[in-house]
Amino acid sequence: MAKTLKITVIGAGSATFSLGLVKDLCLTENLKGSVVSFMDINMERLENITALAERYSKELGADLRFEKMTDRREALQDADFVINTADVKGHYHARALRALTAQHGYYYGAAGIGSFYNFELMLGVARDIEAICPDAWLIQSGNPVFDGTTIMTRQTRAKVIGLCHGHYGYLHICQELGLDPAKVTWQAPGVNHAIWMTHFLYEGKNAYPLLDKWIQEKGPQYWETHVAERTHDIQMSKGTIRMYQMFGLMPIGDTPRQAAWWTNTDIETKMRWFGQPWGGPDTELARPVHVEGLEKRLAQVAAVSKDPSAKVSDVFGTTKTREQQVPIIDALANGVGGMFQVNVPNKGGVLEGVNEDVAVEGQAWIDQTGVNPLRMTPLPKKIMLTQIEPKVNAMERGILAYLKGDKELLLYNILENKQTRSYDQATAVLEDLLNMPGHEEARAHYSGRKK
Amino acid sequence: MAKTLKITVIGAGSATFSLGLVKDLCLTENLKGSVVSFMDINMERLENITALAERYSKELGADLRFEKMTDRREALQDADFVINTADVKGHYHARALRALTAQHGYYYGAAGIGSFYNFELMLGVARDIEAICPDAWLIQSGNPVFDGTTIMTRQTRAKVIGLCHGHYGYLHICQELGLDPAKVTWQAPGVNHAIWMTHFLYEGKNAYPLLDKWIQEKGPQYWETHVAERTHDIQMSKGTIRMYQMFGLMPIGDTPRQAAWWTNTDIETKMRWFGQPWGGPDTELARPVHVEGLEKRLAQVAAVSKDPSAKVSDVFGTTKTREQQVPIIDALANGVGGMFQVNVPNKGGVLEGVNEDVAVEGQAWIDQTGVNPLRMTPLPKKIMLTQIEPKVNAMERGILAYLKGDKELLLYNILENKQTRSYDQATAVLEDLLNMPGHEEARAHYSGRKK
């Protein structure tokens, strides 16, 4: 008989995420009977999602129990697992940020003040866990996963696992190459949003030659004719393949979004490298489509929750998602062991060339003994120098600026942006960013001159 | 009785350097009687400098003996010390490089193909030393000192000490602050061309407050009225002080030339940060003045060498230079111990946060036991992240590109330049650079696509 667990979800108003989680819990035999504590600061979303979750669970006969909380510390009482999926400022604030920085000559929000608000939240959650439920696992599911997992595990004793979807990009490669994923073995280690495919085997044999063949024979036509149906569909784009050629390994998932500044300067350049119709996920054309999708889902949640006659499972389905949260909970709590792609501190140096207190992403065997990361094949020196080290350096600068309240370092971080053309441009955009509505706490935090 | 030494000078045609060296040798009692082997590929310069050195030595009664060689391996026979001061391509090639890259939108030669030619020379010299005079010390006095000392000590067993003048910048600070250098204690560790003053004491007390007072009380007027008399006079410039404020320690010597890209974008910006009349040493206004000075010195050498009636010591003086080469030779050979600012591999980790096979710059006690680097006060994390790590990263990328003949990495290195605006610009300037007259060997080296 499996143990009854309490699972707390911070930022539970995120509809797609929470319903997916509930579905996975309902469909996981071991976890029936668990208590799910939904916590959010948005009461309306919280009520909708809780009502829906209760109906969902009943329809599937899963016997889950639900709580809804606006008080975080209350929600954490007796938690065995905490899933943090919150993004403090959200999509509308990000849009306002992009509009402001565009006035200073930055394309698509390239300049910013770092992760002040999400760091505050993450550290708040991790410290509450230390105080209230110190044995709980914190599954960090909101960005920045890399920086956040690193800072939380340095500043607190919370047990953190950072999760992301990016690694599923390998499935997209399989699909284009016509390979059955069940016969594919792969590894893509690195740090979150910078993972590079060190191993790609099909039926036990190196499949990189198949990729090279595709590039030569099918690539040009694909790049001319392919029209993305999802904004994030860039795994086989001209830009991603060019990065593979330049750096020597295939960048996976979110990696090509950030690996080369020269793909990210303006919409024409975006289209050139990431294709039709949006030029990848990070453009003024793509973002509204993505946010519209999220809003549709929220509206759907609201509509179904107001219609007691609707069957929730008809609307949201009865197949498991491919999210890792619930299987990881089942592994840790009930010993249903499995291999997962996770972000945890590089303790023991599983990824060579990265400090032990930096969160790295790679495969780990998880069961009741805990998270057991696989020692990764070292990444080629070229990728370490051009991709991993600069990314770790930027993460460290962001954390240091935050911890010290160092405005000069914020300025440096903006100056380092490839889109910054001059000192005056950087100082001006920083002032405007700190004076922006909604940034009052950040402004106060960075108001002293500390060194 | 001191031992008779053989000192070989590679690139001896560099007039100012060689005459200074001869003068220091003549004025160092222990080194009288030494054999100096001048080696250069320019026979005319070689003959002038050798003739002059002989007269100089006679005038000062130093009993030095001289050889002149165009064959490097011959010059290295039985050498105890080898001083390499050569720059393979020289000032005229650098000017042609700047003209070419300017056509692609780069200011003052910002894009390049790395140190291919100087690496070839340095490794050639170090390998010859391994084979011919393995116990000799190699005193590397030509740039790139950082990259060169690192690559030579990794690829060969030659004992290398890299030297630079930059650290004397602290004297300029003393001068402006009216401090007697004899009462000043200082340390400025880092890597060559990126050294930061961790200690600045006057009569045993922290002198940073005196600097801060100068900045507040005298800085503004200095920046408005100061007119440099030497192109390299930027130690107290507005730009250097701004870097001190931003990063928290004073950058010394050559450091502010490279520490902030935003001071180096165009001549107006250069003037703003580095002042009148040249905007620092790295501008189209300053460089001709500097090269003209070197040419004048060469013409002077030629004139004096053709005039047997002239007294060499009248023209070139009879006081020691402040160069470290000869005192270091005296320390290693004769035990006249002293403290020097040198570049040697970071063996034992004297500078925290830098790999042991990277050449670091700092103080070392040198005597007959060898070079004994002082364990340095760790640099603040902000300077490590913003200055040292990026500089080490760029050095490593340059060495890796060279060792692998990796054109894609050359391209990446150009893309990383803050002045690069687009992928197409970088690929175009790289092609033109590799096709430039004088770059035939480099083009061949980088012609394969290696990963």
PDB file of C-alpha atoms in Angstrom, chain A residues 151-338:
ATOM      1  CA  ILE A 151      20.608  29.958  -6.047  1.00  0.00           C
ATOM      2  CA  MET A 152      18.096  27.942  -3.980  1.00  0.00           C
ATOM      3  CA  THR A 153      20.512  25.075  -3.400  1.00  0.00           C
ATOM      4  CA  ARG A 154      23.265  27.496  -2.403  1.00  0.00           C
ATOM      5  CA  GLN A 155      21.201  29.654  -0.089  1.00  0.00           C
ATOM      6  CA  THR A 156      18.991  27.035   1.548  1.00  0.00           C
ATOM      7  CA  ARG A 157      19.013  23.362   2.448  1.00  0.00           C
ATOM      8  CA  ALA A 158      15.889  22.634   0.397  1.00  0.00           C
ATOM      9  CA  LYS A 159      16.146  19.526  -1.785  1.00  0.00           C
ATOM     10  CA  VAL A 160      15.551  20.901  -5.281  1.00  0.00           C
ATOM     11  CA  ILE A 161      14.993  19.247  -8.632  1.00  0.00           C
ATOM     12  CA  GLY A 162      14.674  21.618 -11.596  1.00  0.00           C
ATOM     13  CA  LEU A 163      12.599  20.481 -14.564  1.00  0.00           C
ATOM     14  CA  CYS A 164      12.167  21.699 -18.138  1.00  0.00           C
ATOM     15  CA  HIS A 165      10.627  20.338 -21.363  1.00  0.00           C
ATOM     16  CA  GLY A 166      13.481  21.217 -23.664  1.00  0.00           C
ATOM     17  CA  HIS A 167      15.135  17.809 -23.818  1.00  0.00           C
ATOM     18  CA  TYR A 168      12.112  16.400 -25.666  1.00  0.00           C
ATOM     19  CA  GLY A 169      13.552  18.160 -28.700  1.00  0.00           C
ATOM     20  CA  TYR A 170      15.297  14.877 -29.496  1.00  0.00           C
ATOM     21  CA  LEU A 171      11.869  13.451 -30.340  1.00  0.00           C
ATOM     22  CA  HIS A 172      11.485  16.068 -33.023  1.00  0.00           C
ATOM     23  CA  ILE A 173      14.780  14.963 -34.572  1.00  0.00           C
ATOM     24  CA  CYS A 174      13.588  11.344 -34.501  1.00  0.00           C
ATOM     25  CA  GLN A 175      10.357  12.361 -36.177  1.00  0.00           C
ATOM     26  CA  GLU A 176      12.019  14.213 -39.049  1.00  0.00           C
ATOM     27  CA  LEU A 177      14.549  11.424 -39.560  1.00  0.00           C
ATOM     28  CA  GLY A 178      11.797   8.779 -39.420  1.00  0.00           C
ATOM     29  CA  LEU A 179      13.320   7.000 -36.419  1.00  0.00           C
ATOM     30  CA  ASP A 180      11.253   5.104 -33.871  1.00  0.00           C
ATOM     31  CA  PRO A 181      12.036   6.848 -30.548  1.00  0.00           C
ATOM     32  CA  ALA A 182      11.792   3.492 -28.780  1.00  0.00           C
ATOM     33  CA  LYS A 183      14.939   2.404 -30.647  1.00  0.00           C
ATOM     34  CA  VAL A 184      16.817   5.638 -29.988  1.00  0.00           C
ATOM     35  CA  THR A 185      19.324   6.135 -27.156  1.00  0.00           C
ATOM     36  CA  TRP A 186      20.435   9.690 -26.468  1.00  0.00           C
ATOM     37  CA  GLN A 187      22.131  11.974 -23.994  1.00  0.00           C
ATOM     38  CA  ALA A 188      22.107  15.768 -23.996  1.00  0.00           C
ATOM     39  CA  PRO A 189      23.890  17.165 -20.955  1.00  0.00           C
ATOM     40  CA  GLY A 190      24.756  20.744 -20.115  1.00  0.00           C
ATOM     41  CA  VAL A 191      22.947  23.374 -18.144  1.00  0.00           C
ATOM     42  CA  ASN A 192      19.272  24.195 -18.561  1.00  0.00           C
ATOM     43  CA  HIS A 193      18.571  25.777 -21.961  1.00  0.00           C
ATOM     44  CA  ALA A 194      22.075  24.863 -23.066  1.00  0.00           C
ATOM     45  CA  ILE A 195      22.083  21.109 -23.623  1.00  0.00           C
ATOM     46  CA  TRP A 196      24.018  19.436 -26.420  1.00  0.00           C
ATOM     47  CA  MET A 197      23.494  15.942 -27.773  1.00  0.00           C
ATOM     48  CA  THR A 198      26.624  13.936 -26.929  1.00  0.00           C
ATOM     49  CA  HIS A 199      25.012  10.617 -27.814  1.00  0.00           C
ATOM     50  CA  PHE A 200      22.484   9.836 -30.520  1.00  0.00           C
ATOM     51  CA  LEU A 201      22.135   6.128 -31.255  1.00  0.00           C
ATOM     52  CA  TYR A 202      19.609   4.276 -33.371  1.00  0.00           C
ATOM     53  CA  GLU A 203      19.432   0.550 -32.689  1.00  0.00           C
ATOM     54  CA  GLY A 204      22.758   0.917 -30.901  1.00  0.00           C
ATOM     55  CA  LYS A 205      24.586   2.616 -33.774  1.00  0.00           C
ATOM     56  CA  ASN A 206      25.668   6.258 -34.052  1.00  0.00           C
ATOM     57  CA  ALA A 207      22.779   8.103 -35.698  1.00  0.00           C
ATOM     58  CA  TYR A 208      24.599  11.381 -36.325  1.00  0.00           C
ATOM     59  CA  PRO A 209      25.409  10.212 -39.893  1.00  0.00           C
ATOM     60  CA  LEU A 210      21.646   9.902 -40.463  1.00  0.00           C
ATOM     61  CA  LEU A 211      21.260  13.498 -39.321  1.00  0.00           C
ATOM     62  CA  ASP A 212      24.098  14.588 -41.618  1.00  0.00           C
ATOM     63  CA  LYS A 213      22.431  12.797 -44.497  1.00  0.00           C
ATOM     64  CA  TRP A 214      19.127  14.522 -43.765  1.00  0.00           C
ATOM     65  CA  ILE A 215      20.877  17.887 -43.682  1.00  0.00           C
ATOM     66  CA  GLN A 216      22.480  17.277 -47.044  1.00  0.00           C
ATOM     67  CA  GLU A 217      19.576  15.645 -48.812  1.00  0.00           C
ATOM     68  CA  LYS A 218      16.479  17.071 -47.209  1.00  0.00           C
ATOM     69  CA  GLY A 219      17.609  20.136 -45.265  1.00  0.00           C
ATOM     70  CA  PRO A 220      17.511  22.732 -48.048  1.00  0.00           C
ATOM     71  CA  GLN A 221      13.998  21.813 -49.113  1.00  0.00           C
ATOM     72  CA  TYR A 222      12.781  21.631 -45.520  1.00  0.00           C
ATOM     73  CA  TRP A 223      14.125  25.111 -44.779  1.00  0.00           C
ATOM     74  CA  GLU A 224      12.428  26.475 -47.872  1.00  0.00           C
ATOM     75  CA  THR A 225       9.061  24.863 -47.426  1.00  0.00           C
ATOM     76  CA  HIS A 226       8.532  23.974 -43.767  1.00  0.00           C
ATOM     77  CA  VAL A 227       5.865  25.999 -41.997  1.00  0.00           C
ATOM     78  CA  ALA A 228       5.828  25.576 -38.223  1.00  0.00           C
ATOM     79  CA  GLU A 229       2.558  24.666 -36.519  1.00  0.00           C
ATOM     80  CA  ARG A 230       3.898  25.338 -33.024  1.00  0.00           C
ATOM     81  CA  THR A 231       5.840  28.507 -32.197  1.00  0.00           C
ATOM     82  CA  HIS A 232       8.586  26.423 -30.549  1.00  0.00           C
ATOM     83  CA  ASP A 233       9.148  24.234 -33.627  1.00  0.00           C
ATOM     84  CA  ILE A 234      12.786  25.154 -34.399  1.00  0.00           C
ATOM     85  CA  GLN A 235      14.637  21.910 -33.689  1.00  0.00           C
ATOM     86  CA  MET A 236      15.384  21.258 -37.372  1.00  0.00           C
ATOM     87  CA  SER A 237      15.560  24.897 -38.468  1.00  0.00           C
ATOM     88  CA  LYS A 238      18.381  26.342 -40.530  1.00  0.00           C
ATOM     89  CA  GLY A 239      19.629  28.195 -37.442  1.00  0.00           C
ATOM     90  CA  THR A 240      19.770  25.097 -35.251  1.00  0.00           C
ATOM     91  CA  ILE A 241      21.586  23.124 -37.940  1.00  0.00           C
ATOM     92  CA  ARG A 242      24.048  25.994 -38.446  1.00  0.00           C
ATOM     93  CA  MET A 243      24.806  25.862 -34.698  1.00  0.00           C
ATOM     94  CA  TYR A 244      25.344  22.118 -34.962  1.00  0.00           C
ATOM     95  CA  GLN A 245      27.837  22.736 -37.762  1.00  0.00           C
ATOM     96  CA  MET A 246      29.593  25.541 -35.923  1.00  0.00           C
ATOM     97  CA  PHE A 247      29.854  23.881 -32.508  1.00  0.00           C
ATOM     98  CA  GLY A 248      30.007  20.195 -33.443  1.00  0.00           C
ATOM     99  CA  LEU A 249      27.042  18.751 -31.527  1.00  0.00           C
ATOM    100  CA  MET A 250      23.304  19.162 -32.010  1.00  0.00           C
ATOM    101  CA  PRO A 251      21.726  21.723 -29.647  1.00  0.00           C
ATOM    102  CA  ILE A 252      18.496  20.366 -28.170  1.00  0.00           C
ATOM    103  CA  GLY A 253      15.148  21.947 -27.358  1.00  0.00           C
ATOM    104  CA  ASP A 254      15.368  25.494 -26.034  1.00  0.00           C
ATOM    105  CA  THR A 255      19.121  25.604 -26.594  1.00  0.00           C
ATOM    106  CA  PRO A 256      19.113  27.097 -30.119  1.00  0.00           C
ATOM    107  CA  ARG A 257      16.853  29.919 -28.925  1.00  0.00           C
ATOM    108  CA  GLN A 258      19.775  31.381 -26.995  1.00  0.00           C
ATOM    109  CA  ALA A 259      22.979  29.814 -28.304  1.00  0.00           C
ATOM    110  CA  ALA A 260      23.747  32.396 -31.007  1.00  0.00           C
ATOM    111  CA  TRP A 261      23.004  36.100 -30.570  1.00  0.00           C
ATOM    112  CA  TRP A 262      23.288  36.613 -34.301  1.00  0.00           C
ATOM    113  CA  THR A 263      20.067  34.678 -34.885  1.00  0.00           C
ATOM    114  CA  ASN A 264      18.182  37.028 -32.552  1.00  0.00           C
ATOM    115  CA  THR A 265      18.698  40.610 -33.747  1.00  0.00           C
ATOM    116  CA  ASP A 266      15.493  41.423 -35.673  1.00  0.00           C
ATOM    117  CA  ILE A 267      12.499  39.788 -37.259  1.00  0.00           C
ATOM    118  CA  GLU A 268      14.097  39.341 -40.702  1.00  0.00           C
ATOM    119  CA  THR A 269      17.054  37.544 -39.136  1.00  0.00           C
ATOM    120  CA  LYS A 270      14.694  35.439 -37.013  1.00  0.00           C
ATOM    121  CA  MET A 271      12.780  34.375 -40.109  1.00  0.00           C
ATOM    122  CA  ARG A 272      15.994  33.558 -41.946  1.00  0.00           C
ATOM    123  CA  TRP A 273      17.228  31.190 -39.240  1.00  0.00           C
ATOM    124  CA  PHE A 274      14.033  29.876 -37.614  1.00  0.00           C
ATOM    125  CA  GLY A 275      11.616  29.890 -40.530  1.00  0.00           C
ATOM    126  CA  GLN A 276       7.985  30.556 -41.257  1.00  0.00           C
ATOM    127  CA  PRO A 277       5.568  31.750 -40.055  1.00  0.00           C
ATOM    128  CA  TRP A 278       6.916  33.177 -36.775  1.00  0.00           C
ATOM    129  CA  GLY A 279      10.719  32.994 -36.852  1.00  0.00           C
ATOM    130  CA  GLY A 280      10.720  30.815 -33.736  1.00  0.00           C
ATOM    131  CA  PRO A 281       9.084  31.369 -30.355  1.00  0.00           C
ATOM    132  CA  ASP A 282      10.829  34.593 -29.374  1.00  0.00           C
ATOM    133  CA  THR A 283       9.388  37.150 -31.768  1.00  0.00           C
ATOM    134  CA  GLU A 284       6.637  39.721 -31.813  1.00  0.00           C
ATOM    135  CA  LEU A 285       4.770  37.436 -34.225  1.00  0.00           C
ATOM    136  CA  ALA A 286       5.066  34.257 -32.152  1.00  0.00           C
ATOM    137  CA  ARG A 287       4.503  35.512 -28.649  1.00  0.00           C
ATOM    138  CA  PRO A 288       0.878  36.655 -29.057  1.00  0.00           C
ATOM    139  CA  VAL A 289       0.061  33.280 -30.592  1.00  0.00           C
ATOM    140  CA  HIS A 290       1.608  31.498 -27.614  1.00  0.00           C
ATOM    141  CA  VAL A 291      -0.075  33.736 -25.029  1.00  0.00           C
ATOM    142  CA  GLU A 292      -3.389  33.441 -26.896  1.00  0.00           C
ATOM    143  CA  GLY A 293      -3.097  29.677 -26.561  1.00  0.00           C
ATOM    144  CA  LEU A 294      -2.620  30.006 -22.811  1.00  0.00           C
ATOM    145  CA  GLU A 295      -5.560  32.392 -22.535  1.00  0.00           C
ATOM    146  CA  LYS A 296      -7.787  30.058 -24.511  1.00  0.00           C
ATOM    147  CA  ARG A 297      -6.914  27.326 -22.087  1.00  0.00           C
ATOM    148  CA  LEU A 298      -7.739  29.565 -19.126  1.00  0.00           C
ATOM    149  CA  ALA A 299     -11.066  30.515 -20.711  1.00  0.00           C
ATOM    150  CA  GLN A 300     -11.775  26.843 -21.317  1.00  0.00           C
ATOM    151  CA  VAL A 301     -11.043  26.099 -17.665  1.00  0.00           C
ATOM    152  CA  ALA A 302     -13.385  28.900 -16.587  1.00  0.00           C
ATOM    153  CA  ALA A 303     -16.142  27.740 -18.963  1.00  0.00           C
ATOM    154  CA  VAL A 304     -15.980  24.079 -17.966  1.00  0.00           C
ATOM    155  CA  SER A 305     -15.881  24.968 -14.290  1.00  0.00           C
ATOM    156  CA  LYS A 306     -19.106  26.991 -14.736  1.00  0.00           C
ATOM    157  CA  ASP A 307     -20.824  24.145 -16.587  1.00  0.00           C
ATOM    158  CA  PRO A 308     -21.548  21.314 -14.115  1.00  0.00           C
ATOM    159  CA  SER A 309     -22.939  19.164 -16.926  1.00  0.00           C
ATOM    160  CA  ALA A 310     -19.662  19.088 -18.858  1.00  0.00           C
ATOM    161  CA  LYS A 311     -17.421  16.068 -18.400  1.00  0.00           C
ATOM    162  CA  VAL A 312     -13.962  17.353 -17.522  1.00  0.00           C
ATOM    163  CA  SER A 313     -12.239  14.261 -18.803  1.00  0.00           C
ATOM    164  CA  ASP A 314     -13.903  14.715 -22.203  1.00  0.00           C
ATOM    165  CA  VAL A 315     -12.435  18.203 -22.475  1.00  0.00           C
ATOM    166  CA  PHE A 316      -8.970  17.573 -21.061  1.00  0.00           C
ATOM    167  CA  GLY A 317      -8.421  13.959 -21.988  1.00  0.00           C
ATOM    168  CA  THR A 318      -7.514  10.799 -20.117  1.00  0.00           C
ATOM    169  CA  THR A 319      -3.991  10.070 -21.270  1.00  0.00           C
ATOM    170  CA  LYS A 320      -0.927  10.896 -19.243  1.00  0.00           C
ATOM    171  CA  THR A 321       1.092  13.962 -20.190  1.00  0.00           C
ATOM    172  CA  ARG A 322       4.815  13.548 -20.805  1.00  0.00           C
ATOM    173  CA  GLU A 323       5.627  15.831 -17.838  1.00  0.00           C
ATOM    174  CA  GLN A 324       8.126  14.338 -15.425  1.00  0.00           C
ATOM    175  CA  GLN A 325       6.732  15.698 -12.122  1.00  0.00           C
ATOM    176  CA  VAL A 326       4.347  12.866 -11.244  1.00  0.00           C
ATOM    177  CA  PRO A 327       6.627   9.992 -12.323  1.00  0.00           C
ATOM    178  CA  ILE A 328       9.422  11.578 -10.265  1.00  0.00           C
ATOM    179  CA  ILE A 329       7.116  11.772  -7.236  1.00  0.00           C
ATOM    180  CA  ASP A 330       6.195   8.118  -7.768  1.00  0.00           C
ATOM    181  CA  ALA A 331       9.889   7.217  -8.017  1.00  0.00           C
ATOM    182  CA  LEU A 332      10.918   9.082  -4.874  1.00  0.00           C
ATOM    183  CA  ALA A 333       7.893   8.144  -2.768  1.00  0.00           C
ATOM    184  CA  ASN A 334       7.108   4.654  -3.973  1.00  0.00           C
ATOM    185  CA  GLY A 335      10.304   3.385  -5.541  1.00  0.00           C
ATOM    186  CA  VAL A 336       8.987   3.206  -9.098  1.00  0.00           C
ATOM    187  CA  GLY A 337      12.480   3.955 -10.345  1.00  0.00           C
ATOM    188  CA  GLY A 338      13.175   5.657 -13.634  1.00  0.00           C
TER     189      GLY A 338
END
